[in-house]
Amino acid sequence: QEHAYPADELMPLTCRGRVRGQEPSRGDVDDALGKFSLTLIDTLDTLVVLNKTKEFEEAVKKVIKDVNLDNDIVVSVFETNIRVLGGLLGGHSVAIMLKEKGEYMQWYNGELLHMAKELGYKLLPAFNTTSGLPYPRVNLKFGVRHPEARTGTETDTCTACAGTLILEFAALSRFTGTSIFEEYARKALDFIWEKRQRSSNLVGVTINIHTGDWVRKDSGVGAGIDSYYEYLLKAYVLLGDDSFLERFNTHYDAIMRYISQPPLLLDVHIHKPMLNARTWMDSLLAFFPGLQVLKGDIRPAIETHEMLYQVIKKHNFLPEAFTTDFRVHWAQHPLRPEFAESTYFLYKATGDPYYLEVGKTLIENLNKYARVPCGFAAMKDVRTGSHEDRMDSFFLAEMFKYLYLLFADKEDMIFDIEDYIFTTEAHLLPLWLSTTNQTISKKNTTTEYTELDDSNFDWTCPNTQILFPNDPMFAQSIREPLKNVVDKSCPRGISRAEETLGSGPKPPLRARDFMASNPEHLEILKKMGVSLIHLKDGRVQLVQHAVQAASSLDAEDGLRFMQEMIELSSQQQKEQQLPPRAVQIVSHPFFGRVVLTAGPAQFGMDLSKHKAGTRGFVATIKPYNGCSEITNPEAVKEKIALMQRGQCMFAEKARNIQKAGAIGGIVIDDNEGSSSDTAPLFQMAGDGKNTDDITIPMLFLFNKEGNIILDAIREYEAVEVLLSDKAKDRATIFKGKMIPNYIIDSNLEVENMDQKLSENDSHKQNSEEATSASQDAGAVSGEPEEGESSDVTDPDSLAPANADSDSVSISNQDSYVPGVDEAGAPEPACTQGDHQPQEQKTETESNSKVNWDNKVQPMESILADWNEDIEAFEMMEKDEL
């Protein structure tokens, strides 16, 4: 409300609202934004759950007064349904409940329902397909096929996108008596059911909305399919239609037969379900244990949940994706609530106080690592603790709700939560809808379903009171074997075998010895038919023509040299890859809450081996480029030097500031508007010489992150930062130092929570980090310009051939060189700071230029509201978060 309204989302690092079209495009992620105050609508019923009835009443008035649903903007049908339509219906549900109680909302006359109906009609044009499956996107103003709609050309949609509509659409029909919404949602579900793979009873991830052909034929319970299964079971609970339970049980039998490999849930091929489709899992599958609780299948729910908890304990948060041996695959974490959701349901089912301890861990990690002055920031990389300027609406809609409910006693609630069902966005729909405005005729289609074990067809939802034989140790006995599953599965690094040379004559030149500046080496290459080409961009390319070799033996030596160079490039790419680092602002008024993603250097202090990091005040050097002797050494001594990228080698900058007495250095990109949000990780390379003389740590910040520090210096002369391999929690940062009062108060709140727990015995992108290189028609390229080495997303790119020589690229135009496309990802050590590839899709709209100075609130403005923010945070902590 304070920093972002009426924008759709809050940007918690820069304390402003995210308005679509005014920020660099994030691709499909932005399809959730429709200029309709998304976060406010998505959070309405959360306010009532938290017993904030006055705030809810004011929020509803704002929605009615300010929100416009007739915007010329293309939005995701799926996201708009679960977040906005679901938010309006959930708000309506609790509004009429409060009105019936007689104290609040007496003025309410169904305004939110009227808005929901208006939005429902705006979504209906998306269903104008022969199959009944909706288009993935719709223009709120012009629909789908209108000339100005800018959508309607898509052919594919995900199974969850088309199959996660029935709860909201049926509720809208039941509330309003207009049956068309429920009819359209049912037709989409019917079509997906008919197109399931009949032999395996599984569905794929994406489907053609016109033909019904499966586009992606892998199947799992995570991204792309997850909530389709959830809505089949919950549609039975809400609507009482047996066919939904029959379908769910048929699918569930297939899931447990093929996908479930306790405690793992691995994707398989729908036509060959015994064959795994991938070796990693995504974080969205964390909802599945909660769904299994609703199904009544508790043992596998406990097993999978415990496995996920072990991953969280290792990385503080659940990475977007992790491998079957529990290493990071995609390192982001956008504060997804699915694990908290499953934790809540398992606690409700078992009453085991262990799950309160799990919830406590989630809250502590959020407060330690994600909490920033203006909210909670998504984790850009769980290994380093760096932040992303993002707080999705589902964080307030779901995470707050489930964590509060986990700890809330019945007397803390102003209504009975058991009278409602949660949508996939945790919105509340009343169960009495099952008997209201039933306009859809039911068909008994039991004979169409696969004959399954009788135990799989429970016709009523399980009673959580009788799931266990009154044995409090039941859940613990299931969890115990999984306590160390993550650590035990962590593989040891495999040392690379020494290269075998055979028994032939010694080659005239080895790839590892080659230097492009050595005339003798160039003469040997010429004899072997290998020539150098200097490219316009400064790179050097090696090309072999066997016919130009002095003899056939020399041609063989040339071919062997080229193959060695390719292998060496691949090996050094793996060796030189480094994970991102963190720059943490620890001085007043930041106190460690702002963490910036930094690129590492391939020289200087290795921060991964110095866990305490390097801490000091920052100082801008003169000259700012750092390419000559520093003229203000008195200002730089014993401080961390700030300098601009460009005009000389990174190693030269490092030597100059080290000579001036600096204890570390931060290089800030001179490319205006560059950001770690939209650019791959950048690594600073050496200068081709021995860099052992550089002993201070050096980190690289893109322009946007660098400006955050520069702005802080302008506002507060003394700015202290911590350079480290990953962000530190505040207890570590301030150990032995004076801690700000509000942080002490926050810690006291955590202690109070500990006491309460003891008294009670007690969620839902591709930049692969690699050294700068390019591969072109069988070529391996390196860039010596400025000695820089930046990451690329092409998985086939190879690193410079020799770190101690000029960078080269390799090409064999006369013969195929095996292994040129075989450069794989590195095999990192298995630690919390593991370096793993992470995928992230980014797009930047050509007409959206970021003007950092104009968009960021001044520090004084941010601080003026700081006390109110702190009071709000403390109030949330008193509400158990």
PDB file of C-alpha atoms in Angstrom, residues 9-225:
ATOM      1  CA  GLU A   9       3.343  -5.975  -7.485  1.00  0.00           C
ATOM      2  CA  LEU A  10       5.871  -4.550  -5.082  1.00  0.00           C
ATOM      3  CA  MET A  11       9.555  -4.317  -6.011  1.00  0.00           C
ATOM      4  CA  PRO A  12      10.970  -4.676  -2.491  1.00  0.00           C
ATOM      5  CA  LEU A  13      14.584  -3.675  -3.157  1.00  0.00           C
ATOM      6  CA  THR A  14      13.810  -0.381  -4.861  1.00  0.00           C
ATOM      7  CA  CYS A  15      10.642   0.265  -2.851  1.00  0.00           C
ATOM      8  CA  ARG A  16       8.352   0.956  -5.782  1.00  0.00           C
ATOM      9  CA  GLY A  17       5.574  -0.713  -7.714  1.00  0.00           C
ATOM     10  CA  ARG A  18       6.079  -2.938 -10.734  1.00  0.00           C
ATOM     11  CA  VAL A  19       4.056  -1.543 -13.634  1.00  0.00           C
ATOM     12  CA  ARG A  20       4.015  -3.617 -16.768  1.00  0.00           C
ATOM     13  CA  GLY A  21       5.627  -1.817 -19.678  1.00  0.00           C
ATOM     14  CA  GLN A  22       7.648   0.474 -17.434  1.00  0.00           C
ATOM     15  CA  GLU A  23      10.118  -2.212 -16.368  1.00  0.00           C
ATOM     16  CA  PRO A  24      12.214  -4.537 -18.575  1.00  0.00           C
ATOM     17  CA  SER A  25      10.054  -7.445 -19.707  1.00  0.00           C
ATOM     18  CA  ARG A  26      10.524 -10.716 -17.842  1.00  0.00           C
ATOM     19  CA  GLY A  27       8.784 -12.754 -20.526  1.00  0.00           C
ATOM     20  CA  ASP A  28       5.928 -15.047 -19.525  1.00  0.00           C
ATOM     21  CA  VAL A  29       6.271 -14.066 -15.843  1.00  0.00           C
ATOM     22  CA  ASP A  30       4.797 -10.668 -16.673  1.00  0.00           C
ATOM     23  CA  ASP A  31       1.630 -12.234 -18.126  1.00  0.00           C
ATOM     24  CA  ALA A  32       0.256 -12.269 -14.571  1.00  0.00           C
ATOM     25  CA  LEU A  33       0.315  -8.457 -14.509  1.00  0.00           C
ATOM     26  CA  GLY A  34      -2.781  -6.733 -15.894  1.00  0.00           C
ATOM     27  CA  LYS A  35      -2.745  -3.279 -14.289  1.00  0.00           C
ATOM     28  CA  PHE A  36      -5.533  -4.414 -11.959  1.00  0.00           C
ATOM     29  CA  SER A  37      -3.778  -4.083  -8.554  1.00  0.00           C
ATOM     30  CA  LEU A  38      -2.968  -7.782  -8.571  1.00  0.00           C
ATOM     31  CA  THR A  39      -1.400  -8.064  -5.118  1.00  0.00           C
ATOM     32  CA  LEU A  40      -4.253  -6.248  -3.398  1.00  0.00           C
ATOM     33  CA  ILE A  41      -6.906  -8.517  -4.937  1.00  0.00           C
ATOM     34  CA  ASP A  42      -4.835 -11.647  -4.383  1.00  0.00           C
ATOM     35  CA  THR A  43      -4.454 -10.807  -0.677  1.00  0.00           C
ATOM     36  CA  LEU A  44      -8.044  -9.925   0.257  1.00  0.00           C
ATOM     37  CA  ASP A  45      -9.033 -13.127   2.043  1.00  0.00           C
ATOM     38  CA  THR A  46      -5.581 -13.362   3.659  1.00  0.00           C
ATOM     39  CA  LEU A  47      -6.461 -10.223   5.637  1.00  0.00           C
ATOM     40  CA  VAL A  48      -9.530 -11.933   7.096  1.00  0.00           C
ATOM     41  CA  VAL A  49      -7.564 -15.091   7.935  1.00  0.00           C
ATOM     42  CA  LEU A  50      -5.132 -12.868   9.825  1.00  0.00           C
ATOM     43  CA  ASN A  51      -8.096 -11.281  11.623  1.00  0.00           C
ATOM     44  CA  LYS A  52      -7.424  -7.922   9.958  1.00  0.00           C
ATOM     45  CA  THR A  53     -11.100  -7.197   9.344  1.00  0.00           C
ATOM     46  CA  LYS A  54     -10.818  -3.407   9.333  1.00  0.00           C
ATOM     47  CA  GLU A  55      -7.957  -3.538   6.851  1.00  0.00           C
ATOM     48  CA  PHE A  56      -9.994  -5.987   4.745  1.00  0.00           C
ATOM     49  CA  GLU A  57     -12.951  -3.633   4.670  1.00  0.00           C
ATOM     50  CA  GLU A  58     -10.753  -0.755   3.509  1.00  0.00           C
ATOM     51  CA  ALA A  59      -9.058  -2.978   0.919  1.00  0.00           C
ATOM     52  CA  VAL A  60     -12.401  -4.052  -0.550  1.00  0.00           C
ATOM     53  CA  LYS A  61     -13.443  -0.415  -0.870  1.00  0.00           C
ATOM     54  CA  LYS A  62     -10.201   0.336  -2.709  1.00  0.00           C
ATOM     55  CA  VAL A  63     -10.743  -2.556  -5.111  1.00  0.00           C
ATOM     56  CA  ILE A  64     -14.297  -1.473  -5.864  1.00  0.00           C
ATOM     57  CA  LYS A  65     -13.292   2.169  -6.315  1.00  0.00           C
ATOM     58  CA  ASP A  66      -9.960   1.910  -8.149  1.00  0.00           C
ATOM     59  CA  VAL A  67      -9.587  -1.378 -10.026  1.00  0.00           C
ATOM     60  CA  ASN A  68     -10.275  -1.347 -13.764  1.00  0.00           C
ATOM     61  CA  LEU A  69     -10.680  -4.700 -15.534  1.00  0.00           C
ATOM     62  CA  ASP A  70     -11.101  -3.237 -19.024  1.00  0.00           C
ATOM     63  CA  ASN A  71      -7.433  -2.643 -19.801  1.00  0.00           C
ATOM     64  CA  ASP A  72      -5.897  -3.107 -23.254  1.00  0.00           C
ATOM     65  CA  ILE A  73      -3.380  -5.633 -22.021  1.00  0.00           C
ATOM     66  CA  VAL A  74      -2.643  -9.295 -22.764  1.00  0.00           C
ATOM     67  CA  VAL A  75      -2.709 -11.512 -19.685  1.00  0.00           C
ATOM     68  CA  SER A  76      -2.378 -15.199 -18.859  1.00  0.00           C
ATOM     69  CA  VAL A  77      -5.763 -16.907 -18.629  1.00  0.00           C
ATOM     70  CA  PHE A  78      -4.392 -19.285 -15.998  1.00  0.00           C
ATOM     71  CA  GLU A  79      -2.784 -16.651 -13.762  1.00  0.00           C
ATOM     72  CA  THR A  80      -5.695 -14.222 -14.074  1.00  0.00           C
ATOM     73  CA  ASN A  81      -8.103 -16.986 -13.153  1.00  0.00           C
ATOM     74  CA  ILE A  82      -6.336 -18.270 -10.051  1.00  0.00           C
ATOM     75  CA  ARG A  83      -5.097 -14.902  -8.762  1.00  0.00           C
ATOM     76  CA  VAL A  84      -7.650 -12.272  -9.793  1.00  0.00           C
ATOM     77  CA  LEU A  85     -10.883 -14.191 -10.342  1.00  0.00           C
ATOM     78  CA  GLY A  86     -10.017 -16.433  -7.397  1.00  0.00           C
ATOM     79  CA  GLY A  87      -9.081 -13.387  -5.311  1.00  0.00           C
ATOM     80  CA  LEU A  88     -12.371 -11.645  -6.042  1.00  0.00           C
ATOM     81  CA  LEU A  89     -14.372 -14.796  -5.257  1.00  0.00           C
ATOM     82  CA  GLY A  90     -12.390 -15.466  -2.085  1.00  0.00           C
ATOM     83  CA  GLY A  91     -12.911 -11.858  -1.021  1.00  0.00           C
ATOM     84  CA  HIS A  92     -16.629 -12.168  -1.750  1.00  0.00           C
ATOM     85  CA  SER A  93     -16.843 -15.411   0.237  1.00  0.00           C
ATOM     86  CA  VAL A  94     -15.370 -13.925   3.408  1.00  0.00           C
ATOM     87  CA  ALA A  95     -17.203 -10.605   2.886  1.00  0.00           C
ATOM     88  CA  ILE A  96     -20.628 -12.244   3.008  1.00  0.00           C
ATOM     89  CA  MET A  97     -19.468 -14.329   5.979  1.00  0.00           C
ATOM     90  CA  LEU A  98     -18.490 -11.168   7.873  1.00  0.00           C
ATOM     91  CA  LYS A  99     -21.726  -9.462   6.876  1.00  0.00           C
ATOM     92  CA  GLU A 100     -23.738 -12.368   8.260  1.00  0.00           C
ATOM     93  CA  LYS A 101     -21.877 -12.044  11.562  1.00  0.00           C
ATOM     94  CA  GLY A 102     -23.278  -8.524  11.787  1.00  0.00           C
ATOM     95  CA  GLU A 103     -20.261  -6.431  12.773  1.00  0.00           C
ATOM     96  CA  TYR A 104     -18.346  -5.710   9.568  1.00  0.00           C
ATOM     97  CA  MET A 105     -19.138  -5.259   5.871  1.00  0.00           C
ATOM     98  CA  GLN A 106     -22.781  -4.286   6.506  1.00  0.00           C
ATOM     99  CA  TRP A 107     -22.625  -2.013   3.464  1.00  0.00           C
ATOM    100  CA  TYR A 108     -21.419  -4.796   1.158  1.00  0.00           C
ATOM    101  CA  ASN A 109     -23.807  -5.683  -1.659  1.00  0.00           C
ATOM    102  CA  GLY A 110     -21.896  -8.227  -3.759  1.00  0.00           C
ATOM    103  CA  GLU A 111     -19.655  -5.700  -5.533  1.00  0.00           C
ATOM    104  CA  LEU A 112     -16.703  -8.097  -5.651  1.00  0.00           C
ATOM    105  CA  LEU A 113     -18.924 -10.774  -7.181  1.00  0.00           C
ATOM    106  CA  HIS A 114     -20.066  -8.344  -9.857  1.00  0.00           C
ATOM    107  CA  MET A 115     -16.415  -7.638 -10.690  1.00  0.00           C
ATOM    108  CA  ALA A 116     -15.708 -11.375 -10.758  1.00  0.00           C
ATOM    109  CA  LYS A 117     -18.551 -11.915 -13.208  1.00  0.00           C
ATOM    110  CA  GLU A 118     -17.254  -9.095 -15.412  1.00  0.00           C
ATOM    111  CA  LEU A 119     -13.800 -10.681 -15.408  1.00  0.00           C
ATOM    112  CA  GLY A 120     -15.282 -14.114 -16.114  1.00  0.00           C
ATOM    113  CA  TYR A 121     -16.918 -12.800 -19.275  1.00  0.00           C
ATOM    114  CA  LYS A 122     -13.608 -11.239 -20.322  1.00  0.00           C
ATOM    115  CA  LEU A 123     -11.916 -14.636 -20.055  1.00  0.00           C
ATOM    116  CA  LEU A 124     -14.567 -16.537 -22.021  1.00  0.00           C
ATOM    117  CA  PRO A 125     -13.305 -15.525 -25.525  1.00  0.00           C
ATOM    118  CA  ALA A 126     -10.186 -17.590 -24.809  1.00  0.00           C
ATOM    119  CA  PHE A 127     -12.345 -20.733 -24.946  1.00  0.00           C
ATOM    120  CA  ASN A 128     -13.277 -20.153 -28.593  1.00  0.00           C
ATOM    121  CA  THR A 129     -11.470 -23.272 -29.851  1.00  0.00           C
ATOM    122  CA  THR A 130     -12.747 -26.490 -31.389  1.00  0.00           C
ATOM    123  CA  SER A 131     -11.372 -28.510 -28.482  1.00  0.00           C
ATOM    124  CA  GLY A 132     -12.736 -26.320 -25.701  1.00  0.00           C
ATOM    125  CA  LEU A 133      -9.223 -25.834 -24.341  1.00  0.00           C
ATOM    126  CA  PRO A 134      -8.610 -22.112 -23.779  1.00  0.00           C
ATOM    127  CA  TYR A 135      -5.956 -20.046 -25.480  1.00  0.00           C
ATOM    128  CA  PRO A 136      -3.154 -19.406 -22.986  1.00  0.00           C
ATOM    129  CA  ARG A 137      -3.583 -15.612 -23.212  1.00  0.00           C
ATOM    130  CA  VAL A 138      -6.397 -13.135 -23.679  1.00  0.00           C
ATOM    131  CA  ASN A 139      -6.651  -9.366 -24.111  1.00  0.00           C
ATOM    132  CA  LEU A 140      -8.846  -7.982 -21.339  1.00  0.00           C
ATOM    133  CA  LYS A 141     -10.286  -5.335 -23.641  1.00  0.00           C
ATOM    134  CA  PHE A 142     -10.329  -6.971 -27.087  1.00  0.00           C
ATOM    135  CA  GLY A 143     -10.491 -10.711 -26.383  1.00  0.00           C
ATOM    136  CA  VAL A 144      -8.543 -13.097 -28.594  1.00  0.00           C
ATOM    137  CA  ARG A 145      -9.058 -12.750 -32.326  1.00  0.00           C
ATOM    138  CA  HIS A 146      -9.781  -9.049 -32.537  1.00  0.00           C
ATOM    139  CA  PRO A 147      -7.280  -7.192 -34.767  1.00  0.00           C
ATOM    140  CA  GLU A 148      -6.062  -5.222 -31.767  1.00  0.00           C
ATOM    141  CA  ALA A 149      -5.919  -8.198 -29.389  1.00  0.00           C
ATOM    142  CA  ARG A 150      -2.236  -9.044 -30.069  1.00  0.00           C
ATOM    143  CA  THR A 151      -2.946 -12.656 -29.154  1.00  0.00           C
ATOM    144  CA  GLY A 152      -4.830 -15.664 -30.464  1.00  0.00           C
ATOM    145  CA  THR A 153      -2.044 -17.110 -32.594  1.00  0.00           C
ATOM    146  CA  GLU A 154      -0.837 -19.590 -29.979  1.00  0.00           C
ATOM    147  CA  THR A 155      -1.325 -23.276 -30.625  1.00  0.00           C
ATOM    148  CA  ASP A 156      -0.134 -24.836 -27.356  1.00  0.00           C
ATOM    149  CA  THR A 157      -1.022 -24.560 -23.698  1.00  0.00           C
ATOM    150  CA  CYS A 158       0.073 -26.389 -20.588  1.00  0.00           C
ATOM    151  CA  THR A 159      -2.130 -29.029 -19.008  1.00  0.00           C
ATOM    152  CA  ALA A 160      -2.349 -27.104 -15.742  1.00  0.00           C
ATOM    153  CA  CYS A 161      -3.207 -23.903 -17.647  1.00  0.00           C
ATOM    154  CA  ALA A 162      -6.272 -25.535 -19.214  1.00  0.00           C
ATOM    155  CA  GLY A 163      -7.114 -27.836 -16.305  1.00  0.00           C
ATOM    156  CA  THR A 164      -7.017 -25.364 -13.401  1.00  0.00           C
ATOM    157  CA  LEU A 165     -10.254 -23.498 -13.978  1.00  0.00           C
ATOM    158  CA  ILE A 166     -13.045 -25.614 -12.575  1.00  0.00           C
ATOM    159  CA  LEU A 167     -13.028 -24.353  -8.964  1.00  0.00           C
ATOM    160  CA  GLU A 168     -13.156 -20.638  -9.798  1.00  0.00           C
ATOM    161  CA  PHE A 169     -15.457 -20.987 -12.822  1.00  0.00           C
ATOM    162  CA  ALA A 170     -17.852 -23.363 -11.042  1.00  0.00           C
ATOM    163  CA  ALA A 171     -17.889 -21.131  -7.961  1.00  0.00           C
ATOM    164  CA  LEU A 172     -18.690 -18.144 -10.176  1.00  0.00           C
ATOM    165  CA  SER A 173     -21.567 -20.079 -11.749  1.00  0.00           C
ATOM    166  CA  ARG A 174     -22.852 -21.258  -8.371  1.00  0.00           C
ATOM    167  CA  PHE A 175     -22.625 -17.753  -6.840  1.00  0.00           C
ATOM    168  CA  THR A 176     -24.313 -16.012  -9.796  1.00  0.00           C
ATOM    169  CA  GLY A 177     -26.587 -18.723 -11.212  1.00  0.00           C
ATOM    170  CA  THR A 178     -24.943 -18.268 -14.649  1.00  0.00           C
ATOM    171  CA  SER A 179     -23.980 -21.764 -15.752  1.00  0.00           C
ATOM    172  CA  ILE A 180     -21.800 -20.906 -18.760  1.00  0.00           C
ATOM    173  CA  PHE A 181     -18.611 -20.551 -16.727  1.00  0.00           C
ATOM    174  CA  GLU A 182     -18.830 -24.002 -15.153  1.00  0.00           C
ATOM    175  CA  GLU A 183     -19.790 -25.501 -18.533  1.00  0.00           C
ATOM    176  CA  TYR A 184     -16.678 -24.125 -20.233  1.00  0.00           C
ATOM    177  CA  ALA A 185     -14.367 -25.320 -17.464  1.00  0.00           C
ATOM    178  CA  ARG A 186     -15.921 -28.786 -17.477  1.00  0.00           C
ATOM    179  CA  LYS A 187     -15.537 -29.045 -21.252  1.00  0.00           C
ATOM    180  CA  ALA A 188     -11.808 -28.294 -20.973  1.00  0.00           C
ATOM    181  CA  LEU A 189     -11.372 -30.943 -18.251  1.00  0.00           C
ATOM    182  CA  ASP A 190     -13.345 -33.482 -20.287  1.00  0.00           C
ATOM    183  CA  PHE A 191     -11.097 -32.919 -23.295  1.00  0.00           C
ATOM    184  CA  ILE A 192      -7.888 -33.400 -21.304  1.00  0.00           C
ATOM    185  CA  TRP A 193      -9.311 -36.576 -19.799  1.00  0.00           C
ATOM    186  CA  GLU A 194     -10.169 -37.954 -23.242  1.00  0.00           C
ATOM    187  CA  LYS A 195      -6.661 -37.182 -24.499  1.00  0.00           C
ATOM    188  CA  ARG A 196      -4.840 -38.924 -21.649  1.00  0.00           C
ATOM    189  CA  GLN A 197      -2.443 -41.666 -22.726  1.00  0.00           C
ATOM    190  CA  ARG A 198      -4.721 -44.683 -22.359  1.00  0.00           C
ATOM    191  CA  SER A 199      -2.104 -47.314 -21.563  1.00  0.00           C
ATOM    192  CA  SER A 200      -0.367 -45.292 -18.823  1.00  0.00           C
ATOM    193  CA  ASN A 201      -3.281 -42.995 -17.801  1.00  0.00           C
ATOM    194  CA  LEU A 202      -0.819 -40.104 -17.700  1.00  0.00           C
ATOM    195  CA  VAL A 203      -1.040 -36.685 -19.338  1.00  0.00           C
ATOM    196  CA  GLY A 204       1.732 -34.652 -20.944  1.00  0.00           C
ATOM    197  CA  VAL A 205       2.969 -31.185 -20.035  1.00  0.00           C
ATOM    198  CA  THR A 206       1.748 -29.229 -23.076  1.00  0.00           C
ATOM    199  CA  ILE A 207      -1.060 -29.927 -25.535  1.00  0.00           C
ATOM    200  CA  ASN A 208      -2.168 -28.469 -28.872  1.00  0.00           C
ATOM    201  CA  ILE A 209      -5.381 -26.544 -28.175  1.00  0.00           C
ATOM    202  CA  HIS A 210      -6.756 -27.235 -31.663  1.00  0.00           C
ATOM    203  CA  THR A 211      -5.851 -30.875 -32.354  1.00  0.00           C
ATOM    204  CA  GLY A 212      -5.410 -32.255 -28.836  1.00  0.00           C
ATOM    205  CA  ASP A 213      -2.003 -33.730 -29.744  1.00  0.00           C
ATOM    206  CA  TRP A 214       0.533 -33.829 -26.938  1.00  0.00           C
ATOM    207  CA  VAL A 215       3.383 -31.412 -27.697  1.00  0.00           C
ATOM    208  CA  ARG A 216       5.513 -32.292 -24.683  1.00  0.00           C
ATOM    209  CA  LYS A 217       5.066 -35.920 -23.801  1.00  0.00           C
ATOM    210  CA  ASP A 218       6.841 -35.958 -20.464  1.00  0.00           C
ATOM    211  CA  SER A 219       4.677 -36.281 -17.376  1.00  0.00           C
ATOM    212  CA  GLY A 220       5.146 -35.460 -13.707  1.00  0.00           C
ATOM    213  CA  VAL A 221       3.458 -33.669 -10.819  1.00  0.00           C
ATOM    214  CA  GLY A 222       5.417 -30.418 -11.044  1.00  0.00           C
ATOM    215  CA  ALA A 223       5.370 -27.417 -13.356  1.00  0.00           C
ATOM    216  CA  GLY A 224       2.897 -27.597 -16.221  1.00  0.00           C
ATOM    217  CA  ILE A 225       0.676 -30.322 -14.748  1.00  0.00           C
TER     218      ILE A 225
END
